PDB file of C-alpha atoms and ligand atoms in Angstrom:
ATOM      1  CA  MET S  18      10.503  -9.968  -3.845  1.00 97.00           C
ATOM      2  CA  ILE S  19       7.002  -8.684  -4.389  1.00 98.00           C
ATOM      3  CA  ASP S  20       5.976  -5.050  -4.402  1.00 98.00           C
ATOM      4  CA  ILE S  21       2.266  -4.911  -3.584  1.00 98.00           C
ATOM      5  CA  HIS S  22       1.688  -1.199  -4.230  1.00 98.00           C
ATOM      6  CA  CYS S  23       2.949   0.477  -7.389  1.00 98.00           C
ATOM      7  CA  HIS S  24       1.666   2.889 -10.022  1.00 98.00           C
ATOM      8  CA  ILE S  25       3.323   1.302 -13.025  1.00 98.00           C
ATOM      9  CA  LEU S  26       0.481   1.129 -15.560  1.00 98.00           C
ATOM     10  CA  PRO S  27       0.825   3.823 -18.229  1.00 98.00           C
ATOM     11  CA  GLY S  28      -1.723   6.586 -18.740  1.00 97.00           C
ATOM     12  CA  VAL S  29      -4.110   5.704 -15.945  1.00 97.00           C
ATOM     13  CA  ASP S  30      -3.210   8.036 -13.083  1.00 96.00           C
ATOM     14  CA  ASP S  31      -0.320  10.173 -11.807  1.00 96.00           C
ATOM     15  CA  GLY S  32       2.107   7.349 -12.511  1.00 97.00           C
ATOM     16  CA  PRO S  33       3.872   6.977 -15.891  1.00 98.00           C
ATOM     17  CA  GLU S  34       2.187   8.644 -18.858  1.00 97.00           C
ATOM     18  CA  LYS S  35       3.619   6.377 -21.527  1.00 98.00           C
ATOM     19  CA  THR S  36       4.545   2.709 -21.850  1.00 98.00           C
ATOM     20  CA  GLU S  37       8.233   3.642 -22.286  1.00 98.00           C
ATOM     21  CA  GLU S  38       8.219   5.106 -18.767  1.00 98.00           C
ATOM     22  CA  SER S  39       6.521   1.986 -17.404  1.00 98.00           C
ATOM     23  CA  ILE S  40       9.270  -0.107 -19.004  1.00 98.00           C
ATOM     24  CA  LEU S  41      11.967   2.036 -17.400  1.00 98.00           C
ATOM     25  CA  MET S  42      10.239   1.613 -14.040  1.00 98.00           C
ATOM     26  CA  ALA S  43      10.072  -2.133 -14.630  1.00 98.00           C
ATOM     27  CA  LYS S  44      13.824  -2.246 -15.315  1.00 98.00           C
ATOM     28  CA  GLU S  45      14.519  -0.313 -12.124  1.00 98.00           C
ATOM     29  CA  ALA S  46      12.227  -2.636 -10.140  1.00 98.00           C
ATOM     30  CA  VAL S  47      14.196  -5.657 -11.373  1.00 98.00           C
ATOM     31  CA  LYS S  48      17.439  -3.937 -10.304  1.00 97.00           C
ATOM     32  CA  GLU S  49      15.938  -3.516  -6.825  1.00 96.00           C
ATOM     33  CA  GLY S  50      15.260  -7.243  -6.579  1.00 97.00           C
ATOM     34  CA  ILE S  51      11.546  -7.081  -7.364  1.00 98.00           C
ATOM     35  CA  LYS S  52      10.152  -9.970  -9.427  1.00 98.00           C
ATOM     36  CA  THR S  53       6.452  -9.242  -9.128  1.00 98.00           C
ATOM     37  CA  ILE S  54       4.525  -5.994  -8.880  1.00 98.00           C
ATOM     38  CA  ILE S  55       0.874  -5.534  -8.042  1.00 98.00           C
ATOM     39  CA  ALA S  56      -0.237  -2.598 -10.184  1.00 98.00           C
ATOM     40  CA  THR S  57      -2.506  -0.428  -8.063  1.00 98.00           C
ATOM     41  CA  PRO S  58      -3.883   2.552 -10.003  1.00 98.00           C
ATOM     42  CA  HIS S  59      -5.789   5.198  -8.077  1.00 97.00           C
ATOM     43  CA  HIS S  60      -9.531   4.752  -8.106  1.00 96.00           C
ATOM     44  CA  ARG S  61     -12.100   7.395  -7.214  1.00 93.00           C
ATOM     45  CA  ASN S  62      -9.613   9.723  -5.528  1.00 86.00           C
ATOM     46  CA  ASN S  63     -11.428  12.726  -7.069  1.00 85.00           C
ATOM     47  CA  ARG S  64      -9.060  12.722 -10.043  1.00 92.00           C
ATOM     48  CA  TYR S  65      -8.864   9.205 -11.406  1.00 95.00           C
ATOM     49  CA  TYR S  66     -11.389   6.515 -12.132  1.00 94.00           C
ATOM     50  CA  ASN S  67      -9.983   3.086 -12.992  1.00 96.00           C
ATOM     51  CA  SER S  68     -12.528   0.316 -12.939  1.00 90.00           C
ATOM     52  CA  LYS S  69     -11.678  -3.349 -12.513  1.00 94.00           C
ATOM     53  CA  GLU S  70     -12.235  -4.235 -16.157  1.00 94.00           C
ATOM     54  CA  GLU S  71      -9.962  -1.451 -17.463  1.00 94.00           C
ATOM     55  CA  ILE S  72      -7.160  -2.373 -15.065  1.00 97.00           C
ATOM     56  CA  LEU S  73      -7.275  -6.063 -16.001  1.00 97.00           C
ATOM     57  CA  LYS S  74      -6.918  -5.187 -19.688  1.00 97.00           C
ATOM     58  CA  LYS S  75      -3.995  -2.834 -19.073  1.00 98.00           C
ATOM     59  CA  VAL S  76      -2.171  -5.304 -16.852  1.00 98.00           C
ATOM     60  CA  ASN S  77      -2.356  -7.954 -19.593  1.00 98.00           C
ATOM     61  CA  LYS S  78      -1.033  -5.487 -22.130  1.00 98.00           C
ATOM     62  CA  LEU S  79       1.939  -4.434 -20.006  1.00 98.00           C
ATOM     63  CA  ASN S  80       2.783  -8.064 -19.217  1.00 98.00           C
ATOM     64  CA  ASP S  81       2.834  -8.818 -22.952  1.00 98.00           C
ATOM     65  CA  GLU S  82       5.165  -5.886 -23.549  1.00 98.00           C
ATOM     66  CA  LEU S  83       7.529  -6.938 -20.750  1.00 98.00           C
ATOM     67  CA  THR S  84       7.643 -10.499 -22.050  1.00 98.00           C
ATOM     68  CA  GLU S  85       8.394  -9.277 -25.540  1.00 98.00           C
ATOM     69  CA  ILE S  86      11.522  -7.458 -24.398  1.00 98.00           C
ATOM     70  CA  ASP S  87      12.557 -10.092 -21.857  1.00 98.00           C
ATOM     71  CA  ILE S  88      12.166  -8.118 -18.668  1.00 98.00           C
ATOM     72  CA  PRO S  89      11.781 -10.668 -15.851  1.00 98.00           C
ATOM     73  CA  LEU S  90       8.938  -8.934 -14.061  1.00 98.00           C
ATOM     74  CA  THR S  91       5.330 -10.022 -13.651  1.00 98.00           C
ATOM     75  CA  ILE S  92       2.539  -7.517 -13.168  1.00 98.00           C
ATOM     76  CA  LEU S  93      -0.510  -8.566 -11.172  1.00 98.00           C
ATOM     77  CA  PRO S  94      -3.747  -6.565 -11.019  1.00 98.00           C
ATOM     78  CA  GLY S  95      -4.809  -4.365  -8.115  1.00 98.00           C
ATOM     79  CA  GLN S  96      -6.435  -1.045  -7.325  1.00 98.00           C
ATOM     80  CA  GLU S  97      -5.882   1.744  -4.797  1.00 98.00           C
ATOM     81  CA  ASN S  98      -9.346   2.677  -3.641  1.00 97.00           C
ATOM     82  CA  ARG S  99      -9.886   6.038  -2.037  1.00 97.00           C
ATOM     83  CA  ILE S 100     -12.398   5.451   0.721  1.00 97.00           C
ATOM     84  CA  PHE S 101     -15.945   6.321  -0.339  1.00 95.00           C
ATOM     85  CA  GLY S 102     -19.375   5.571   1.031  1.00 94.00           C
ATOM     86  CA  GLU S 103     -20.595   3.370  -1.819  1.00 95.00           C
ATOM     87  CA  LEU S 104     -17.498   1.176  -1.976  1.00 96.00           C
ATOM     88  CA  ILE S 105     -19.313  -2.019  -1.056  1.00 97.00           C
ATOM     89  CA  GLU S 106     -22.115  -1.346  -3.547  1.00 97.00           C
ATOM     90  CA  ASP S 107     -19.477  -0.840  -6.255  1.00 95.00           C
ATOM     91  CA  TYR S 108     -17.683  -4.022  -5.183  1.00 96.00           C
ATOM     92  CA  ARG S 109     -20.919  -5.948  -5.584  1.00 97.00           C
ATOM     93  CA  LYS S 110     -21.354  -4.372  -9.020  1.00 95.00           C
ATOM     94  CA  GLY S 111     -17.921  -5.696 -10.013  1.00 93.00           C
ATOM     95  CA  GLU S 112     -16.106  -2.362 -10.327  1.00 92.00           C
ATOM     96  CA  ILE S 113     -13.733  -2.848  -7.425  1.00 96.00           C
ATOM     97  CA  LEU S 114     -10.602  -4.917  -7.776  1.00 97.00           C
ATOM     98  CA  THR S 115      -8.959  -6.679  -4.863  1.00 98.00           C
ATOM     99  CA  LEU S 116      -5.207  -7.339  -4.872  1.00 98.00           C
ATOM    100  CA  ASN S 117      -4.620 -10.052  -7.475  1.00 98.00           C
ATOM    101  CA  ASN S 118      -8.228 -11.155  -7.051  1.00 97.00           C
ATOM    102  CA  SER S 119      -7.562 -12.166  -3.440  1.00 98.00           C
ATOM    103  CA  ASP S 120      -9.668 -11.195  -0.421  1.00 98.00           C
ATOM    104  CA  TYR S 121      -7.317  -8.271   0.315  1.00 98.00           C
ATOM    105  CA  LEU S 122      -8.512  -4.788  -0.596  1.00 98.00           C
ATOM    106  CA  PHE S 123      -6.511  -1.546  -0.579  1.00 98.00           C
ATOM    107  CA  ILE S 124      -8.126   1.424   1.158  1.00 98.00           C
ATOM    108  CA  GLU S 125      -6.654   4.919   0.984  1.00 98.00           C
ATOM    109  CA  PHE S 126      -7.716   7.750   3.290  1.00 97.00           C
ATOM    110  CA  PRO S 127      -7.577  11.396   2.247  1.00 95.00           C
ATOM    111  CA  THR S 128      -4.189  13.008   3.082  1.00 90.00           C
ATOM    112  CA  SER S 129      -5.287  14.990   6.089  1.00 92.00           C
ATOM    113  CA  SER S 130      -8.227  13.200   7.632  1.00 95.00           C
ATOM    114  CA  VAL S 131     -10.013   9.958   8.380  1.00 97.00           C
ATOM    115  CA  PRO S 132     -13.710  10.091   7.478  1.00 97.00           C
ATOM    116  CA  ARG S 133     -16.072   9.480  10.393  1.00 96.00           C
ATOM    117  CA  TYR S 134     -17.699   6.570   8.560  1.00 97.00           C
ATOM    118  CA  ALA S 135     -14.324   4.777   8.137  1.00 98.00           C
ATOM    119  CA  GLU S 136     -14.721   2.574  11.202  1.00 97.00           C
ATOM    120  CA  GLN S 137     -18.120   1.287  10.055  1.00 97.00           C
ATOM    121  CA  LEU S 138     -16.946   0.828   6.458  1.00 98.00           C
ATOM    122  CA  LEU S 139     -13.829  -1.115   7.496  1.00 98.00           C
ATOM    123  CA  TYR S 140     -16.129  -3.355   9.528  1.00 98.00           C
ATOM    124  CA  ASP S 141     -18.608  -3.763   6.656  1.00 98.00           C
ATOM    125  CA  ILE S 142     -15.774  -4.630   4.240  1.00 98.00           C
ATOM    126  CA  GLN S 143     -14.861  -7.502   6.547  1.00 98.00           C
ATOM    127  CA  LEU S 144     -18.497  -8.651   6.715  1.00 98.00           C
ATOM    128  CA  GLU S 145     -18.260  -8.836   2.929  1.00 97.00           C
ATOM    129  CA  GLY S 146     -15.462 -11.399   3.349  1.00 98.00           C
ATOM    130  CA  LEU S 147     -12.623  -9.003   2.517  1.00 98.00           C
ATOM    131  CA  THR S 148      -9.636  -7.790   4.529  1.00 98.00           C
ATOM    132  CA  PRO S 149      -9.017  -4.056   4.199  1.00 98.00           C
ATOM    133  CA  ILE S 150      -5.413  -2.890   3.970  1.00 98.00           C
ATOM    134  CA  ILE S 151      -4.954   0.769   4.890  1.00 98.00           C
ATOM    135  CA  VAL S 152      -2.276   2.170   2.594  1.00 98.00           C
ATOM    136  CA  HIS S 153       0.423   4.498   3.914  1.00 98.00           C
ATOM    137  CA  PRO S 154      -1.198   5.362   7.278  1.00 98.00           C
ATOM    138  CA  GLU S 155       2.077   7.146   8.131  1.00 97.00           C
ATOM    139  CA  ARG S 156       1.247   9.842   5.574  1.00 97.00           C
ATOM    140  CA  ASN S 157      -2.191  10.680   6.962  1.00 97.00           C
ATOM    141  CA  LYS S 158      -2.180  13.699   9.281  1.00 95.00           C
ATOM    142  CA  GLU S 159      -4.991  12.519  11.527  1.00 96.00           C
ATOM    143  CA  LEU S 160      -3.394   9.114  12.050  1.00 96.00           C
ATOM    144  CA  LEU S 161      -0.041  10.784  12.754  1.00 95.00           C
ATOM    145  CA  ASP S 162      -1.645  13.049  15.336  1.00 94.00           C
ATOM    146  CA  ASN S 163      -3.683  10.292  16.885  1.00 95.00           C
ATOM    147  CA  PRO S 164      -2.137   6.811  16.541  1.00 96.00           C
ATOM    148  CA  THR S 165      -4.955   5.314  18.619  1.00 96.00           C
ATOM    149  CA  ILE S 166      -7.293   5.592  15.631  1.00 97.00           C
ATOM    150  CA  LEU S 167      -5.032   3.318  13.590  1.00 98.00           C
ATOM    151  CA  TYR S 168      -4.503   0.993  16.554  1.00 98.00           C
ATOM    152  CA  ASN S 169      -8.283   0.515  16.814  1.00 98.00           C
ATOM    153  CA  PHE S 170      -8.620  -0.192  13.087  1.00 98.00           C
ATOM    154  CA  ILE S 171      -5.849  -2.803  13.264  1.00 98.00           C
ATOM    155  CA  LYS S 172      -7.212  -4.316  16.473  1.00 98.00           C
ATOM    156  CA  ASN S 173     -10.532  -4.689  14.661  1.00 98.00           C
ATOM    157  CA  GLY S 174      -9.050  -6.633  11.768  1.00 98.00           C
ATOM    158  CA  ALA S 175      -7.694  -4.131   9.245  1.00 98.00           C
ATOM    159  CA  LEU S 176      -4.094  -4.404   8.013  1.00 98.00           C
ATOM    160  CA  SER S 177      -1.744  -1.621   6.949  1.00 98.00           C
ATOM    161  CA  GLN S 178       1.044  -0.950   4.470  1.00 98.00           C
ATOM    162  CA  VAL S 179       3.928   1.444   5.083  1.00 98.00           C
ATOM    163  CA  THR S 180       5.627   3.049   2.093  1.00 98.00           C
ATOM    164  CA  ALA S 181       9.311   2.225   1.592  1.00 98.00           C
ATOM    165  CA  ALA S 182      10.262   5.866   0.963  1.00 98.00           C
ATOM    166  CA  SER S 183       8.574   6.906   4.243  1.00 98.00           C
ATOM    167  CA  LEU S 184      10.760   4.490   6.164  1.00 98.00           C
ATOM    168  CA  CYS S 185      13.846   5.843   4.364  1.00 98.00           C
ATOM    169  CA  GLY S 186      13.007   9.427   5.344  1.00 98.00           C
ATOM    170  CA  TYR S 187      12.027  10.847   1.940  1.00 97.00           C
ATOM    171  CA  PHE S 188       8.762  12.223   3.351  1.00 97.00           C
ATOM    172  CA  GLY S 189      10.521  13.855   6.323  1.00 97.00           C
ATOM    173  CA  LYS S 190      11.676  12.937   9.807  1.00 97.00           C
ATOM    174  CA  SER S 191       8.249  12.781  11.493  1.00 96.00           C
ATOM    175  CA  ILE S 192       6.863  10.361   8.937  1.00 97.00           C
ATOM    176  CA  GLN S 193      10.024   8.263   9.128  1.00 98.00           C
ATOM    177  CA  LYS S 194       9.833   8.125  12.912  1.00 97.00           C
ATOM    178  CA  TYR S 195       6.153   7.229  12.808  1.00 97.00           C
ATOM    179  CA  SER S 196       6.801   4.491  10.213  1.00 98.00           C
ATOM    180  CA  LYS S 197       9.291   2.914  12.602  1.00 98.00           C
ATOM    181  CA  LEU S 198       6.820   3.170  15.489  1.00 97.00           C
ATOM    182  CA  LEU S 199       4.217   1.369  13.379  1.00 98.00           C
ATOM    183  CA  ILE S 200       6.684  -1.462  12.734  1.00 98.00           C
ATOM    184  CA  GLU S 201       7.711  -1.623  16.400  1.00 97.00           C
ATOM    185  CA  HIS S 202       4.086  -1.749  17.603  1.00 98.00           C
ATOM    186  CA  ASN S 203       2.904  -4.456  15.161  1.00 98.00           C
ATOM    187  CA  LEU S 204       0.691  -1.894  13.457  1.00 98.00           C
ATOM    188  CA  THR S 205       1.856  -2.599   9.934  1.00 98.00           C
ATOM    189  CA  HIS S 206       2.089  -5.780   7.875  1.00 98.00           C
ATOM    190  CA  PHE S 207       3.529  -4.750   4.527  1.00 98.00           C
ATOM    191  CA  ILE S 208       6.267  -2.542   3.096  1.00 98.00           C
ATOM    192  CA  ALA S 209       5.653  -1.460  -0.500  1.00 98.00           C
ATOM    193  CA  SER S 210       7.058   1.159  -2.840  1.00 98.00           C
ATOM    194  CA  ASP S 211       3.976   3.135  -3.957  1.00 98.00           C
ATOM    195  CA  ALA S 212       6.354   4.178  -6.758  1.00 98.00           C
ATOM    196  CA  HIS S 213       4.923   6.604  -9.331  1.00 98.00           C
ATOM    197  CA  ASN S 214       7.998   7.413 -11.431  1.00 97.00           C
ATOM    198  CA  LEU S 215      11.801   7.364 -11.354  1.00 97.00           C
ATOM    199  CA  ARG S 216      12.220  11.097 -10.701  1.00 95.00           C
ATOM    200  CA  ASN S 217      10.831  11.863  -7.258  1.00 94.00           C
ATOM    201  CA  ARG S 218       8.655   8.857  -6.389  1.00 97.00           C
ATOM    202  CA  SER S 219      10.894   5.888  -7.089  1.00 97.00           C
ATOM    203  CA  PHE S 220      10.933   2.457  -5.464  1.00 98.00           C
ATOM    204  CA  LYS S 221      13.391   2.854  -2.544  1.00 97.00           C
ATOM    205  CA  PHE S 222      12.574  -0.794  -1.985  1.00 97.00           C
ATOM    206  CA  SER S 223      16.009  -2.267  -1.355  1.00 96.00           C
ATOM    207  CA  GLN S 224      16.948   0.744   0.773  1.00 98.00           C
ATOM    208  CA  ALA S 225      13.887   0.232   2.998  1.00 98.00           C
ATOM    209  CA  PHE S 226      14.578  -3.476   3.358  1.00 98.00           C
ATOM    210  CA  GLU S 227      18.186  -2.721   4.263  1.00 98.00           C
ATOM    211  CA  ILE S 228      16.923  -0.492   7.079  1.00 98.00           C
ATOM    212  CA  ILE S 229      14.603  -3.251   8.289  1.00 98.00           C
ATOM    213  CA  GLN S 230      17.399  -5.827   8.206  1.00 98.00           C
ATOM    214  CA  LYS S 231      19.819  -3.507   9.983  1.00 98.00           C
ATOM    215  CA  GLU S 232      17.492  -2.097  12.627  1.00 98.00           C
ATOM    216  CA  TYR S 233      15.114  -5.000  13.225  1.00 98.00           C
ATOM    217  CA  GLY S 234      16.960  -8.104  12.004  1.00 98.00           C
ATOM    218  CA  SER S 235      16.136 -11.039   9.764  1.00 98.00           C
ATOM    219  CA  GLU S 236      12.919 -12.042  11.472  1.00 97.00           C
ATOM    220  CA  LEU S 237      11.104  -8.826  10.577  1.00 98.00           C
ATOM    221  CA  PHE S 238      12.817  -8.700   7.193  1.00 98.00           C
ATOM    222  CA  TYR S 239      11.289 -12.056   6.292  1.00 98.00           C
ATOM    223  CA  PHE S 240       8.007 -11.147   7.961  1.00 98.00           C
ATOM    224  CA  PHE S 241       7.537  -8.379   5.386  1.00 98.00           C
ATOM    225  CA  VAL S 242       8.965 -10.325   2.428  1.00 98.00           C
ATOM    226  CA  GLU S 243       6.770 -13.336   3.159  1.00 98.00           C
ATOM    227  CA  ASN S 244       3.614 -11.362   3.860  1.00 98.00           C
ATOM    228  CA  ALA S 245       3.773  -9.788   0.396  1.00 98.00           C
ATOM    229  CA  GLU S 246       4.158 -13.260  -1.088  1.00 98.00           C
ATOM    230  CA  LEU S 247       1.309 -14.729   0.944  1.00 98.00           C
ATOM    231  CA  LEU S 248      -0.941 -11.828  -0.029  1.00 98.00           C
ATOM    232  CA  SER S 249      -0.151 -12.204  -3.717  1.00 98.00           C
ATOM    233  CA  LYS S 250      -1.244 -15.831  -3.490  1.00 98.00           C
ATOM    234  CA  GLY S 251      -4.385 -14.946  -1.543  1.00 98.00           C
ATOM    235  CA  LYS S 252      -3.148 -16.759   1.550  1.00 98.00           C
ATOM    236  CA  ILE S 253      -3.499 -15.765   5.195  1.00 98.00           C
ATOM    237  CA  ILE S 254      -0.708 -13.418   6.207  1.00 98.00           C
ATOM    238  CA  GLU S 255       1.257 -13.347   9.438  1.00 96.00           C
ATOM    239  CA  LYS S 256       0.447 -10.762  12.094  1.00 96.00           C
ATOM    240  CA  ASP S 257       1.355 -10.052  15.674  1.00 96.00           C
ATOM    241  CA  ILE S 258      -0.900  -8.598  18.334  1.00 97.00           C
ATOM    242  CA  PRO S 259      -0.978  -4.817  17.851  1.00 98.00           C
ATOM    243  CA  VAL S 260       0.357  -2.654  20.655  1.00 97.00           C
ATOM    244  CA  PRO S 261      -0.941   0.891  21.269  1.00 97.00           C
ATOM    245  CA  ILE S 262       1.533   3.717  20.725  1.00 96.00           C
ATOM    246  CA  MET S 263       1.663   5.365  24.127  1.00 85.00           C
ATOM    247  CA  ARG S 264       4.312   8.011  23.519  1.00 62.00           C
ATOM    248  CA  ARG S 265       3.180  11.596  23.642  1.00 56.00           C
ATOM    249  CA  LYS S 266       2.949  13.686  20.505  1.00 54.00           C
ATOM    250  CA  LYS S 267       5.558  16.073  21.870  1.00 54.00           C
ATOM    251  CA  PHE S 268       8.022  13.237  22.218  1.00 51.00           C
ATOM    252  CA  LEU S 269       7.161  11.969  18.752  1.00 56.00           C
ATOM    253  CA  GLY S 270       7.908  15.383  17.384  1.00 55.00           C
ATOM    254  CA  VAL S 271       5.037  15.360  14.930  1.00 52.00           C
ATOM    255  CA  PHE S 272       3.029  18.427  14.091  1.00 43.00           C
TER     256      PHE S 272
HETATM  257 FE1   FE Q  15      -0.505   4.719  -4.260  1.00 54.64          FE
END
């Protein structure tokens, strides 16, 4: 299986500080059935700056280290871009890294809000020939409060990725419930770990896929497994027509 969102590179962000920790994470990933990880360090989230060139170098280095000690895990390059106004200019300058050099680009919103220019930027990213993937929409307060915003983004061509731990309930009941609603309404296309460490932000990958298998069956299980594979190869992913979430906030029990 492929995990398309993971902070496994050492010393680049709030993931592992040292290579030894990255190796321990790699071992855990293998235990969870993961064979390939797209390393997605934070970029321009007000704390961390990880340009394309730096990430490519560090991915090569970690792959060499994993090979040396026979850990059967491949690291591919990626980047978790916090949304910012000059993203397209930076992409043209060669500082922005898509997921394994495909046409898929991770976009992260701030925790509590969705910038007003997001709609235009998501559109402009697509004009640039890229497909934006909104990471963990279930953990953004504005999208939780108003699912129609996400529905419109998806309807207009963006994709989204739900975090495994959200689906398992580690970020609370509301986020778990919302994650399930996103799956049920065809508003998400990927499940990924967004793992940062083995203490409090671990993979929860197999647990999430067990939930999907149990609650939604094999078809959706393979939908998510295959989409991660297709993405990693730069191929067109599967998607179903998104459905608006009509339930009231009160019923949802969020905020
Ligand atoms: Fe992340």
